[in-house]
mmCIF file of C-alpha atoms and ligand atoms in Angstrom:
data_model
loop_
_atom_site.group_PDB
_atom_site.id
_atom_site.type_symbol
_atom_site.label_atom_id
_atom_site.label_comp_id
_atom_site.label_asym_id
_atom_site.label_seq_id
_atom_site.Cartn_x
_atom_site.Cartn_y
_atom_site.Cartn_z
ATOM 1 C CA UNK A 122 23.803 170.611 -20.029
ATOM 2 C CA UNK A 123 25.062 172.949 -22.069
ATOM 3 C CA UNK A 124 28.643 175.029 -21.810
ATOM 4 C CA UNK A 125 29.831 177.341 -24.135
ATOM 5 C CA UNK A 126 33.903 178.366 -23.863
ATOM 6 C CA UNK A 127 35.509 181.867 -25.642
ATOM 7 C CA UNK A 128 32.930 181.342 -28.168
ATOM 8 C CA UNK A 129 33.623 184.208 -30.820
ATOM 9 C CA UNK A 130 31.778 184.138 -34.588
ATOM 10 C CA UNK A 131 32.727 186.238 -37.489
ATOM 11 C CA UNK A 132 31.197 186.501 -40.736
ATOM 12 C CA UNK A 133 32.520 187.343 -43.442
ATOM 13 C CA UNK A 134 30.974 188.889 -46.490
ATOM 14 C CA UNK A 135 31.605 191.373 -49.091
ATOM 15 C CA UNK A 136 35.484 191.740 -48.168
ATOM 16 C CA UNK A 137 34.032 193.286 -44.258
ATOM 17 C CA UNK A 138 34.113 190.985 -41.169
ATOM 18 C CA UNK A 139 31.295 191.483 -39.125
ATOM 19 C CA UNK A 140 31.777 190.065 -35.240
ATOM 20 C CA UNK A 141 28.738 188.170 -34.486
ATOM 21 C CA UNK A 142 29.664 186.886 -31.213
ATOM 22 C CA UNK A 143 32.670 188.082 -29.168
ATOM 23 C CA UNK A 144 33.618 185.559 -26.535
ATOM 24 C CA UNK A 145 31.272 184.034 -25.098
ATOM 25 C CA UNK A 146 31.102 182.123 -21.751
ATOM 26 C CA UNK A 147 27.349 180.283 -20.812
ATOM 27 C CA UNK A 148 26.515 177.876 -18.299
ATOM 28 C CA UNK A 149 23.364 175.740 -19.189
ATOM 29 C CA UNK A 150 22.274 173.475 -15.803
ATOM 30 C CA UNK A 151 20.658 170.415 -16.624
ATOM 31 C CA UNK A 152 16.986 170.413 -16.953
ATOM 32 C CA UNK A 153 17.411 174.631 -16.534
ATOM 33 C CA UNK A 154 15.704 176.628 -19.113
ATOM 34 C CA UNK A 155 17.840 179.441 -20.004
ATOM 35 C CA UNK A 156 16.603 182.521 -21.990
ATOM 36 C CA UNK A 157 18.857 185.115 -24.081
ATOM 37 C CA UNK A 158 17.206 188.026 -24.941
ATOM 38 C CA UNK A 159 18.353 190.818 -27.559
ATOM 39 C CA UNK A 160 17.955 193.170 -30.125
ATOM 40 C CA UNK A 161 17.374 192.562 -33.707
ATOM 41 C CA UNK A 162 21.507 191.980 -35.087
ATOM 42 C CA UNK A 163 22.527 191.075 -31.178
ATOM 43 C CA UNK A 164 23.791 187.270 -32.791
ATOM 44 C CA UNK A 165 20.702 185.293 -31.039
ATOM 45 C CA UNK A 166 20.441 183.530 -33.906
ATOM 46 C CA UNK A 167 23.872 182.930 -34.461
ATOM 47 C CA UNK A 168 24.668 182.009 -31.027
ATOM 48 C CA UNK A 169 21.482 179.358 -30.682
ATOM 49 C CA UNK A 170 23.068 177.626 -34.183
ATOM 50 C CA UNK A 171 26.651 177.323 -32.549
ATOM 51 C CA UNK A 172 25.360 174.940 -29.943
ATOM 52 C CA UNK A 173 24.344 172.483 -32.176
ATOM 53 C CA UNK A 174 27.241 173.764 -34.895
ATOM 54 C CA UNK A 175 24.805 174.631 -37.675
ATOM 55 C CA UNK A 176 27.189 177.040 -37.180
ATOM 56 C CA UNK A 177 31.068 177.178 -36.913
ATOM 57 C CA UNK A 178 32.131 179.640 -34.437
ATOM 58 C CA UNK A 179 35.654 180.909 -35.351
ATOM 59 C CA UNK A 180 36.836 180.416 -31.997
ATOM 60 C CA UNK A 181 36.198 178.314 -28.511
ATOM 61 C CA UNK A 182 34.872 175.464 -27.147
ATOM 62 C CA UNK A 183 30.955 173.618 -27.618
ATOM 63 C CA UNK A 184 30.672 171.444 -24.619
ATOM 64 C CA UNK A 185 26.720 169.493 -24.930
ATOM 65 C CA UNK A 186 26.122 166.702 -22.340
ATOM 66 C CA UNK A 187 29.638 166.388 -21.253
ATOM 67 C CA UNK A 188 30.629 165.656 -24.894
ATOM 68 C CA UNK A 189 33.013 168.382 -26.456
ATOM 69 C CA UNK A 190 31.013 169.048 -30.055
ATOM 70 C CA UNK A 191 34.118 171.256 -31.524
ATOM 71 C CA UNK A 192 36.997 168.573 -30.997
ATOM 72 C CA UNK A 193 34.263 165.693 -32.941
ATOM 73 C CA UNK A 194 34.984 164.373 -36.235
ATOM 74 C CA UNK A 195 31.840 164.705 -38.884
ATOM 75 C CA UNK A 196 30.132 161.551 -38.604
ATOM 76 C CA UNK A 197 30.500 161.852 -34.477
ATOM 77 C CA UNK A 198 29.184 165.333 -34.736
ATOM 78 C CA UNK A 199 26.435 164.414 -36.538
ATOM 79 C CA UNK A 200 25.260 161.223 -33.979
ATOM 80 C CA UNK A 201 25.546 163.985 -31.675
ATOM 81 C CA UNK A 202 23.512 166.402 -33.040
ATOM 82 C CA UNK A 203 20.177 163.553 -33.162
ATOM 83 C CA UNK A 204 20.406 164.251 -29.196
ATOM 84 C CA UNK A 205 19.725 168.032 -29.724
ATOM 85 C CA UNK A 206 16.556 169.040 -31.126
ATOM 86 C CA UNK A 207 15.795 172.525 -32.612
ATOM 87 C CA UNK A 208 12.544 174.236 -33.069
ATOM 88 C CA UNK A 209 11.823 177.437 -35.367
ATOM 89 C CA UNK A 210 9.852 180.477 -35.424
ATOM 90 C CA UNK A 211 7.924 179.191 -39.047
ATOM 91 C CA UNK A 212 7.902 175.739 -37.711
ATOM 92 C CA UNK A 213 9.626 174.047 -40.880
ATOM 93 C CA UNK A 214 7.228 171.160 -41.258
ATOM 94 C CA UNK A 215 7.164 168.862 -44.409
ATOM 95 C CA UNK A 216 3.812 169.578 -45.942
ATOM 96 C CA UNK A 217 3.527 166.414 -47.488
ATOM 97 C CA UNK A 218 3.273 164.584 -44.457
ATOM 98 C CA UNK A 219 1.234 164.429 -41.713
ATOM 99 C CA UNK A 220 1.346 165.345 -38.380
ATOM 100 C CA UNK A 221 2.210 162.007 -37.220
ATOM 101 C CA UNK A 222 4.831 161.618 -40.387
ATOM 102 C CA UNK A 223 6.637 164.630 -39.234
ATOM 103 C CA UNK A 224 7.081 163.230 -36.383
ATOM 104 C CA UNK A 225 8.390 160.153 -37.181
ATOM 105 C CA UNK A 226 10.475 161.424 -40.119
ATOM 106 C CA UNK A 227 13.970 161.980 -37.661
ATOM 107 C CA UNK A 228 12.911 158.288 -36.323
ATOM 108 C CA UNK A 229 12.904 156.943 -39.769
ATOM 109 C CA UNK A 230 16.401 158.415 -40.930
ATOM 110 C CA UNK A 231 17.627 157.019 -37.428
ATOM 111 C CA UNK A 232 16.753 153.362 -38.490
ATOM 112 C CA UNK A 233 13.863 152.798 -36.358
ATOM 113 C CA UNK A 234 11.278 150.204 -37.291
ATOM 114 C CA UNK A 235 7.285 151.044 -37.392
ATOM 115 C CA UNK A 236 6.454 149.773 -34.410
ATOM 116 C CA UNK A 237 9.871 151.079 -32.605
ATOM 117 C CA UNK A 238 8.334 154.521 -33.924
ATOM 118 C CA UNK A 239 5.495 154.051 -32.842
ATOM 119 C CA UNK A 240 6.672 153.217 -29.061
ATOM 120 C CA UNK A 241 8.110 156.847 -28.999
ATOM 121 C CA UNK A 242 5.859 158.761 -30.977
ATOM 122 C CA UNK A 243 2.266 157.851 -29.513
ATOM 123 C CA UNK A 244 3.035 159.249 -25.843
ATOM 124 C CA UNK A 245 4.381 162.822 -27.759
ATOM 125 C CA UNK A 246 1.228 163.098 -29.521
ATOM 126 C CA UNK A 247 -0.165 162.641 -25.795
ATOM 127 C CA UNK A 248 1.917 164.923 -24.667
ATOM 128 C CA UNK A 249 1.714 167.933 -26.987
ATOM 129 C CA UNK A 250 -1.984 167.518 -27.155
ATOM 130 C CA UNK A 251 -2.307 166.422 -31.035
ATOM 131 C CA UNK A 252 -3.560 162.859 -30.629
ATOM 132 C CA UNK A 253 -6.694 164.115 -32.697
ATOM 133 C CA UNK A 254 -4.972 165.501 -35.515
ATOM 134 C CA UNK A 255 -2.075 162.751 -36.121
ATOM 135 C CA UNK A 256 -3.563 161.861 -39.775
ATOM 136 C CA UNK A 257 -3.692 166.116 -40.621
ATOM 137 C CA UNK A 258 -1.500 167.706 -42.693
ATOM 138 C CA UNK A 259 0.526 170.961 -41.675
ATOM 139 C CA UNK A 260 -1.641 173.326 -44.174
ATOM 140 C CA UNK A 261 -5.239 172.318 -41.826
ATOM 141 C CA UNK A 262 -3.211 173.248 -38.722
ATOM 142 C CA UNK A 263 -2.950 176.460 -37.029
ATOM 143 C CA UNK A 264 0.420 178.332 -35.608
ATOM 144 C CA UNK A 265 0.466 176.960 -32.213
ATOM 145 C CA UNK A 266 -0.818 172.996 -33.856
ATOM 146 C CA UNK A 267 2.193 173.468 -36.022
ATOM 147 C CA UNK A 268 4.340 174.763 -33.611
ATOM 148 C CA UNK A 269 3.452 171.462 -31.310
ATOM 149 C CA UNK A 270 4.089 169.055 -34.238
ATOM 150 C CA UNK A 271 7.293 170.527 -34.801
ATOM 151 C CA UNK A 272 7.818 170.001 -30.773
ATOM 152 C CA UNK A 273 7.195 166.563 -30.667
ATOM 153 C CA UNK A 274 9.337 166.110 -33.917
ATOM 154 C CA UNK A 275 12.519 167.445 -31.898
ATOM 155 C CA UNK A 276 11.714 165.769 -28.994
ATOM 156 C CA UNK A 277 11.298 161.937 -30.925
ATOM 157 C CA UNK A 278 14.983 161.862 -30.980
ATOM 158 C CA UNK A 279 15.261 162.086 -26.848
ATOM 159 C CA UNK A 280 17.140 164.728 -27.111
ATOM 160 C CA UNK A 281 19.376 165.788 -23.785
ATOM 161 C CA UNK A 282 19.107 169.439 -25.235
ATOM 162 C CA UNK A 283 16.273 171.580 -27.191
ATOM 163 C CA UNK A 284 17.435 174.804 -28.628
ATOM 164 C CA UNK A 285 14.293 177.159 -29.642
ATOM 165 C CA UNK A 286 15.063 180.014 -32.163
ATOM 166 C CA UNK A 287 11.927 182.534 -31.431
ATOM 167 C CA UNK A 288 9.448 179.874 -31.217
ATOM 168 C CA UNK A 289 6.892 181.643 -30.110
ATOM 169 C CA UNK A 290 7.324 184.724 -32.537
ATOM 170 C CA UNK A 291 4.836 184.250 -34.753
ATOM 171 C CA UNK A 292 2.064 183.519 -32.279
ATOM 172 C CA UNK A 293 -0.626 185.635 -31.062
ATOM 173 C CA UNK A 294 -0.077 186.113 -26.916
ATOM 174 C CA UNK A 295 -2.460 183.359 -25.849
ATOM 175 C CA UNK A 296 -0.950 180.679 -27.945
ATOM 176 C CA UNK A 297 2.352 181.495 -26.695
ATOM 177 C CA UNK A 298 1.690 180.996 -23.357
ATOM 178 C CA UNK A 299 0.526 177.389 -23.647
ATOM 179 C CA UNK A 300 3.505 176.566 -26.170
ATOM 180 C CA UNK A 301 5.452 177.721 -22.822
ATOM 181 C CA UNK A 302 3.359 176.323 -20.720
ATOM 182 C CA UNK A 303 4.412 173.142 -22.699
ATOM 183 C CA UNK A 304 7.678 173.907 -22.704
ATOM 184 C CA UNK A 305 7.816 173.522 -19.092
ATOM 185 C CA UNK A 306 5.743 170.841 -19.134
ATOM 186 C CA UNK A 307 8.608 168.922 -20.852
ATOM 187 C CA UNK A 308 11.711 169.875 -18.963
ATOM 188 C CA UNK A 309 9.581 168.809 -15.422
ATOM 189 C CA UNK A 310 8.533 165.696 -17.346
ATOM 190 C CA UNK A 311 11.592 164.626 -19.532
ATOM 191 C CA UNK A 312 15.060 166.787 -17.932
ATOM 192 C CA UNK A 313 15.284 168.102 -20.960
ATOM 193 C CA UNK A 314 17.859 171.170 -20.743
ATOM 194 C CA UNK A 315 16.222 174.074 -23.211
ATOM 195 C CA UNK A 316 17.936 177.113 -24.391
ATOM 196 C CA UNK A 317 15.801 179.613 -25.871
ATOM 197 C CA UNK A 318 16.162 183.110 -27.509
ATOM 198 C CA UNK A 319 13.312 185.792 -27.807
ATOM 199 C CA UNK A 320 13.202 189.557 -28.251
ATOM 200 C CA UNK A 321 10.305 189.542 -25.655
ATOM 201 C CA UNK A 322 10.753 190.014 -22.378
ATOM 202 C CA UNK A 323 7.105 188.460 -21.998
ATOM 203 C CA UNK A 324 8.676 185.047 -22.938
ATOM 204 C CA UNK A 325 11.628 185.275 -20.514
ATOM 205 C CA UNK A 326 9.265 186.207 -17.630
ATOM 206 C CA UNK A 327 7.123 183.097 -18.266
ATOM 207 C CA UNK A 328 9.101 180.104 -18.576
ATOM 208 C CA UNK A 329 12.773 180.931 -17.523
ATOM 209 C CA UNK A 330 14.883 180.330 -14.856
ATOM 210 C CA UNK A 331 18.173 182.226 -16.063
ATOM 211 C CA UNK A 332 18.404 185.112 -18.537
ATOM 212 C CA UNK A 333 21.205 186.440 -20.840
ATOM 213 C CA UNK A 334 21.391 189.351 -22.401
ATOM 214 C CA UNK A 335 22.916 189.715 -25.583
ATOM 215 C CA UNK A 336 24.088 192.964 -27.345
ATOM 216 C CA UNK A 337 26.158 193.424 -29.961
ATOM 217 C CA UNK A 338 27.684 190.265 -29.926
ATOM 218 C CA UNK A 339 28.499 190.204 -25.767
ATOM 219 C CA UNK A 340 26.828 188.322 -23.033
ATOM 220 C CA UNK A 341 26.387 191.538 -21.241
ATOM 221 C CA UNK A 342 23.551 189.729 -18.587
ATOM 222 C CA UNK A 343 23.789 186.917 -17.118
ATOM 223 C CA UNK A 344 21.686 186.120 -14.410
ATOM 224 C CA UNK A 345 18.629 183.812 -12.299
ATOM 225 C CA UNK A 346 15.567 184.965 -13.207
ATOM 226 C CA UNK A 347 14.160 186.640 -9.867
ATOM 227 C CA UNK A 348 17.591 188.150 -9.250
ATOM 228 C CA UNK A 349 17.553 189.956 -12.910
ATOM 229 C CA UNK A 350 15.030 191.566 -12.322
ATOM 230 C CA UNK A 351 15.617 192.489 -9.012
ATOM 231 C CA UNK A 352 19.209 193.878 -9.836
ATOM 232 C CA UNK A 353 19.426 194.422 -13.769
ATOM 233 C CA UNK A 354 23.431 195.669 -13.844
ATOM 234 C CA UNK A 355 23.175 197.512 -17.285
ATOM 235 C CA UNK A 356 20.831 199.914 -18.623
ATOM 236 C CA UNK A 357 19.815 197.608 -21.379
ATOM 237 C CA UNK A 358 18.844 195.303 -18.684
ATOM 238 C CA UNK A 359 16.667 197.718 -17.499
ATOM 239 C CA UNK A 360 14.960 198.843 -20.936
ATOM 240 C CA UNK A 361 14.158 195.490 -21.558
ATOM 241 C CA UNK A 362 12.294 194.563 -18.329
ATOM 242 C CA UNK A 363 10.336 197.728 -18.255
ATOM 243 C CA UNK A 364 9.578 196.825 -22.254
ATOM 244 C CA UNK A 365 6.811 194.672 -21.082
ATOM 245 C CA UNK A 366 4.813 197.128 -19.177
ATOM 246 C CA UNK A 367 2.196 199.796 -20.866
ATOM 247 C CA UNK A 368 4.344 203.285 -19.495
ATOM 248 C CA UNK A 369 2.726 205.796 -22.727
ATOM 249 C CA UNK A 370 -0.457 207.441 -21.722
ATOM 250 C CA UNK A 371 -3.419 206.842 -23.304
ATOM 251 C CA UNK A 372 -4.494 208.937 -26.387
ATOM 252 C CA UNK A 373 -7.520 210.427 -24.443
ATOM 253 C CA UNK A 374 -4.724 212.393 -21.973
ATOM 254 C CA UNK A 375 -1.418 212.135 -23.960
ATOM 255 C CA UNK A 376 -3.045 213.852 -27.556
ATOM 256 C CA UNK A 377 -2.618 217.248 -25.009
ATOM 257 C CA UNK A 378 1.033 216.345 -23.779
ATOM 258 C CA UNK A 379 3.501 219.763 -24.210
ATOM 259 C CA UNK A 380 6.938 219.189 -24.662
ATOM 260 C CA UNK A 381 7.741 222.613 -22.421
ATOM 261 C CA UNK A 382 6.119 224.398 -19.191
ATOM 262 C CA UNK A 383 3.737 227.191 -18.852
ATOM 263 C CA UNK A 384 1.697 229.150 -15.775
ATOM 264 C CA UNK A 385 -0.946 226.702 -16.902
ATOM 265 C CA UNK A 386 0.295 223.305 -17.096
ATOM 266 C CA UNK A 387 1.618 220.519 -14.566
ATOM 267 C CA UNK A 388 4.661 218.100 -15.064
ATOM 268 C CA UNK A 389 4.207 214.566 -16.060
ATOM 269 C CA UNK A 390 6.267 212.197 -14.306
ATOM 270 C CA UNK A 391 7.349 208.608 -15.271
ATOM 271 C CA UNK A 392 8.254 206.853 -12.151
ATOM 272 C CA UNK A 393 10.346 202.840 -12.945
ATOM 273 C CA UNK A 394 10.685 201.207 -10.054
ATOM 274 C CA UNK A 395 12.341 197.754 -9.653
ATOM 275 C CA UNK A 396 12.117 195.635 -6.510
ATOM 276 C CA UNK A 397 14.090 196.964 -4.090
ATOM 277 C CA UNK A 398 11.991 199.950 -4.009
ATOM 278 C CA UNK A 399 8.660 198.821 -5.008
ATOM 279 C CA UNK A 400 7.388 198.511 -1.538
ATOM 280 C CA UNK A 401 8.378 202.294 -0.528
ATOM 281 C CA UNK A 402 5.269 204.027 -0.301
ATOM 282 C CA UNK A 403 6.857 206.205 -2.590
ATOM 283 C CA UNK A 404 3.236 208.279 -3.506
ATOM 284 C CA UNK A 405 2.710 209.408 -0.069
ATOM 285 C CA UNK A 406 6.741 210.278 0.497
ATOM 286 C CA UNK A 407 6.178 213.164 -2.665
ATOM 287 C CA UNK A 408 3.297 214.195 -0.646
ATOM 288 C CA UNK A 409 4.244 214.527 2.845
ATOM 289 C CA UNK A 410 7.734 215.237 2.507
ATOM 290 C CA UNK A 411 7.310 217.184 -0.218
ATOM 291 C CA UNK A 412 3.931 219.158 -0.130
ATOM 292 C CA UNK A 413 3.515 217.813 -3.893
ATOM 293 C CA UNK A 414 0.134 217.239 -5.188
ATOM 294 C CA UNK A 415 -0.309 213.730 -6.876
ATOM 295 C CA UNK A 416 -3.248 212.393 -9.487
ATOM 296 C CA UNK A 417 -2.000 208.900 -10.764
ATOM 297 C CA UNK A 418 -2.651 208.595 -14.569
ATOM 298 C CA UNK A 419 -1.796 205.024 -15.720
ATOM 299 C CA UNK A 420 -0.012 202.426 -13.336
ATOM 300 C CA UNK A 421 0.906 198.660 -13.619
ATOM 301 C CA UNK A 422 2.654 196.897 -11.117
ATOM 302 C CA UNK A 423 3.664 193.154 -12.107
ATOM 303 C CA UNK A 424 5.179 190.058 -10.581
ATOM 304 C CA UNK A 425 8.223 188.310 -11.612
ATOM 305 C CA UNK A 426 8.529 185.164 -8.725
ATOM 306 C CA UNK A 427 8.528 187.080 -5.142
ATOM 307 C CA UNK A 428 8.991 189.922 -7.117
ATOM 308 C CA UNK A 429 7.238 193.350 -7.614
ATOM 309 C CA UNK A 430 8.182 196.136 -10.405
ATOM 310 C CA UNK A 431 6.204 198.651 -11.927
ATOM 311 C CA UNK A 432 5.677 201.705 -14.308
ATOM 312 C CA UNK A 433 3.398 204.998 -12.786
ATOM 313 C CA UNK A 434 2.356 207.805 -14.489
ATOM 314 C CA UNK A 435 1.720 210.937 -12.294
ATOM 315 C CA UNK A 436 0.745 214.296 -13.073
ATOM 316 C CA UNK A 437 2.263 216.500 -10.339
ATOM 317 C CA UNK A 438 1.349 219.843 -8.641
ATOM 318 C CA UNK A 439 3.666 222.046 -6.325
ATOM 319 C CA UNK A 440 7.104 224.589 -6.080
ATOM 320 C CA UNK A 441 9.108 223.942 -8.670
ATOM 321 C CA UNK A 442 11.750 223.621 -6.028
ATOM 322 C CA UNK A 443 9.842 220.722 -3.809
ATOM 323 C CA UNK A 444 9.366 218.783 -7.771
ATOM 324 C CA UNK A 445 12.945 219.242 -7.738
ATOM 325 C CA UNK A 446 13.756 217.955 -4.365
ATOM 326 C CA UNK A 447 10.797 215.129 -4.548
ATOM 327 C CA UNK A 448 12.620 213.964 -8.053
ATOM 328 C CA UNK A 449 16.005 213.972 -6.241
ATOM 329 C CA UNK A 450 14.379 211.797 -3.141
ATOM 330 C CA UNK A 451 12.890 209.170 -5.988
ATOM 331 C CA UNK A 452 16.568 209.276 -7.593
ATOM 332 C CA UNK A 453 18.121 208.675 -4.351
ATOM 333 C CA UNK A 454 16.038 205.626 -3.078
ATOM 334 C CA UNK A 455 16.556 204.267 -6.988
ATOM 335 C CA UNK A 456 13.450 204.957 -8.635
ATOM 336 C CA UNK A 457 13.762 206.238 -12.583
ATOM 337 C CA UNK A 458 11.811 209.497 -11.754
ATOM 338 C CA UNK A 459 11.582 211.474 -15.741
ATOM 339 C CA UNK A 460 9.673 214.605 -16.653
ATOM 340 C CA UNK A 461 7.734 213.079 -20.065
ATOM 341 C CA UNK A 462 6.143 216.569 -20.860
ATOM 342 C CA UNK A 463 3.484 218.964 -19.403
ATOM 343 C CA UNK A 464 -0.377 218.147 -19.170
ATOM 344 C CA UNK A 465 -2.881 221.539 -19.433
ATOM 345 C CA UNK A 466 -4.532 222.017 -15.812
ATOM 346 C CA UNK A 467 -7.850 222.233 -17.738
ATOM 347 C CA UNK A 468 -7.495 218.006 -18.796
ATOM 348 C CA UNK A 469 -5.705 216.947 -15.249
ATOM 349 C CA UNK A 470 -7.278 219.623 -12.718
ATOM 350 C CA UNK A 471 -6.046 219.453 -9.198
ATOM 351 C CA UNK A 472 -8.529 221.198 -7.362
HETATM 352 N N1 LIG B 753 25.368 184.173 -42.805
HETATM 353 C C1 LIG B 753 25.731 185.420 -42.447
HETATM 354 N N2 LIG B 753 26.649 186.114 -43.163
HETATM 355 C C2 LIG B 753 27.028 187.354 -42.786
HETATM 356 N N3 LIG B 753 26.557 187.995 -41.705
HETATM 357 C C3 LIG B 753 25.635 187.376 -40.959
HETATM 358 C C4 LIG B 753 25.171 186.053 -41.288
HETATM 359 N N4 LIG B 753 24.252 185.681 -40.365
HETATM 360 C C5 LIG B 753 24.149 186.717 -39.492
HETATM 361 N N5 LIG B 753 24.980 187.727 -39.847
HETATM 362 C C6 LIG B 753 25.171 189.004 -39.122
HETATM 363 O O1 LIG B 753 25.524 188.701 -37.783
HETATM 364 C C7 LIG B 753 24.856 189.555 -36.859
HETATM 365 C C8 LIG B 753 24.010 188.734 -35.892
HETATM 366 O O2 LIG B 753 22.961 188.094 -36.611
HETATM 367 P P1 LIG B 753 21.896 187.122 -35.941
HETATM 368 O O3 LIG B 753 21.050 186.565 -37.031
HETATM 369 O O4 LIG B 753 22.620 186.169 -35.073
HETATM 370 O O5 LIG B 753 21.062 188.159 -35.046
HETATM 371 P P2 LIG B 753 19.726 187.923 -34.199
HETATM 372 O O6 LIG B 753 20.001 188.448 -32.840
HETATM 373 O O7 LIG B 753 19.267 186.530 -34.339
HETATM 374 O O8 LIG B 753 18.687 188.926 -34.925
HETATM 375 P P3 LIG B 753 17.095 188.755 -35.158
HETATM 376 O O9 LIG B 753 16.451 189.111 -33.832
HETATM 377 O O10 LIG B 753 16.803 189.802 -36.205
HETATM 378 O O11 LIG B 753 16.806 187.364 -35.612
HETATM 379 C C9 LIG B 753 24.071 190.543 -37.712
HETATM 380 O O12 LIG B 753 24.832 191.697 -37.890
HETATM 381 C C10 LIG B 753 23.898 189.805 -39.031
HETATM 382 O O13 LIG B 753 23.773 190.711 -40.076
HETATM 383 MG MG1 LIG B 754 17.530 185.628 -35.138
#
């Protein structure tokens, strides 16, 4: 469990503060794995290395399994910190050890004995799926290898907590779903509570059961998965969930996009639509209510939980009066209905 109290951070560097966090409040559930997402600059970073107080915020409270981290002398601070594990984007392994060495490594500066090691660190090779390449060294492993060893390194420990900094960053899409995949794997397995960060909204989507959203240093989201996405309250929110669906065209149709209108072109529409709405039959509403002509051009609809959003592409024909009126309907029911230029009726014909 993790709680963070009126946590604030500045830096300060070259006589200018910069506010890297401005009071924030978080909730962490037990055995939850909670995602913040943000821009590059949001304080991800900063925030992730104020749990474990890698970083000292300048004001409020650090509360980690019931213990309060900010009111702990040094040395207690430090026992504390062995029961929260951290993993990295670049993995930071010791390349002159092996797999199974960086593994034991936080054992042996704990004061465990061989065999007390090797109690704890045999079922985590098991686990992450390395038991073939315990006697390897970091540089014959590839990203997602390393990214297990350096798992299994934070989890020796038994930590209550793991805090993930972008740990899936550097990965190519496949690889980062079974790192997730293993993520979850541990929290069923082990309780463990993890808080991770990401600029994707892929990750979040995958593995999370809560969601913040940072920005500029504020908690500006903060939500349970299904309902985020069902009811993002900012605009930001919004961005960022529709980041992870294709909404350009593709180069065959958008090289002859127009910015304006003539006699010979037709609108192109970029219809958003979020849950509440997704199950409107919002196609055949432009064209029977609204005598609008309709030839879909790219569409994805997606799944988050019970959940169904998507991003459609239409080239439209009609009154410019009934596209005004259809746009207003799509506005009205809550669908993100924008004019992204004007297609030539010789590419998208209509009759
Ligand atoms: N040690 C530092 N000294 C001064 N300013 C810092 C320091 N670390 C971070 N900052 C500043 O604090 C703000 C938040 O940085 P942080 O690294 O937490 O962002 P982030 O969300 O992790 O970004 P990224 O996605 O690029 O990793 C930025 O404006 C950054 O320049
Ligand atoms: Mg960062």
């Amino acid at each position: 469990m993790i709680i963070l109290r009126n946590i604030s951070k500045a830096y300060h560097a070259q006589a200018k503060s910069i506010e890297a966090l401005r009071d924030i409040n978080l909730h962490v559930a037990p055995g939850e794995i909670f995602g913040i997402i943000g821009k590059s600059g949001a304080g991800k970073s900063t925030l992730i290395r104020c749990v474990n107080l890698l970083e000292k915020p300048t004001q409020g409270q650090v509360i980690v399994h019931g213990e309060e981290l900010t009111a702990l002398p040094l040395a207690d601070l430090r026992k504390a910190r062995r029961k929260i594990g951290m993993i990295f984007q670049y993995f930071n392994l010791l390349s002159t050890r092996t797999v199974y060495d960086n593994i034991a490594f936080p054992l042996e500066l704990a004061g465990l004995k061989k065999s007390a090691r090797a109690a704890i660190i045999d079922p985590l090779l098991e686990l992450t799926g390395l038991s073939d390449k315990k006697n390897a060294f970091p540089a014959q492993l590839s990203g997602g290898q390393k990214q297990r060893v350096a798992i299994a390194r934070a989890l020796a420990p038994q930590p209550h907590v793991l805090l993930c900094d972008e740990a899936t960053s550097a990965l190519d899409p496949e690889t980062t779903h079974s790192i997730l995949q293993l993520l979850k794997n541990i929290r069923d397995r082990m309780n463990v509570t993890i808080l991770l960060i990401t600029h994707e909204m892929s990750v979040i989507k995958a593995c999370c059961d809560r969601v913040g959203i940072l920005e500029q240093g504020h908690l500006i989201e903060d939500n349970e998965v299904g309902e985020f996405f069902a009811y993002p309250k900012t605009e930001i929110a919004k961005n960022f969930i529709f980041s992870s669906l294709p909404q350009t065209l593709p180069p065959a149709i958008s090289q002859y996009l127009l910015p304006t209108a003539t006699s010979d072109t037709h609108p192109v529409l970029r219809l958003r639509f979020l849950p509440d709405t997704a199950t409107q039959p919002i196609i055949s509403q432009l064209i029977n209510q609204f005598g609008l002509g309709i030839n879909i051009l790219q569409g994805n609809v997606e799944y988050v939980k019970k959940h169904a959003m998507g991003v459609m592409l239409v080239a439209v024909s009609g009154e410019k009066n009934a596209l005004h009126s259809g746009m207003q309907h799509l506005k009205n029911i809550g669908v993100d209905a924008e004019v992204i230029g004007h297609v030539p009726n010789d590419i998208i014909p209509f009759t």
